[in-house]
């Protein structure tokens, strides 16, 4: 069984099978674990941590038309953000930025929104922006929300330090158009940079889709985020991403093991659980740090071997793995210990063979 968990927000998903397809993940830190059982009932498990980097909003050379169709060529290079529905489908959101002599604007196209059936205002959709990336557990004064319902009625929200409330005096410049279809609706928004705290800076983002299919169930991107808690929103960049600093790789020498062995057995060290968050190639260095000395074959490989010593058993042998991504002062180490117990082979008694030789004599 596979299990994917977010380390930043309340999100978890599980799946059975030999392979696991990653869903459309929002930026943040995650852990993916696998538990497997063989035909004899023995269990094994492994896990890996990884990070999805903050997304950026591309600049477009053509101004999108605010018509609700959301099919302008300007959105072609924009990443698609998935706002999940309870039935496994999703609405799709795309963001681009356009600048001209009148200043810059953020354009947002959301398609495939569901209708509500429990009365006014029906289904709603919107984007909440943490303009100064302040995070926190409650909505701050810099947090603004831009919303529209399925009937095309817009409104704004703003944080007051404790919660987010509908703005009594919404800021000017926010423009939105909706397009209704037979089974879904679209929303296209335009937000001037002045309402976003300018451009080329970090922020936090949350897409909301409420009252889906007649309930008050809450659809959000990122999944598991809380509209009242900016600390669970996804980090992003209003503009190009800054150059990310190098991240130190993570060494994983495997789990400690207790083995029954015979002299001359070969044991494999395994550093395949090591990883680099920047996706760079790693170098591996294995060293023995404890126990009777053995020779490590190909100690600079990810899976070197050593031979069980002929003497000094039982024994505990400890090995250290150091991985590096090639950058200065960018390496980490991990240890693994093998507790070896000598298994004495039981002698096999072979009964003498008995037969009748020539002339009737017994032969054995």
Coordinates of C-alpha atoms in Angstrom, one line a residue, residues 354-364:
X354 CA 22.9 -51.9 0.2
X355 CA 22.8 -54.0 -2.9
X356 CA 23.4 -57.5 -4.1
X357 CA 26.7 -58.0 -6.0
X358 CA 27.7 -60.8 -8.4
X359 CA 27.3 -64.2 -6.9
X360 CA 24.7 -63.0 -4.4
X361 CA 27.1 -61.2 -2.0
X362 CA 26.1 -57.9 -0.4
X363 CA 27.8 -54.7 -1.4
X364 CA 27.5 -51.5 0.7

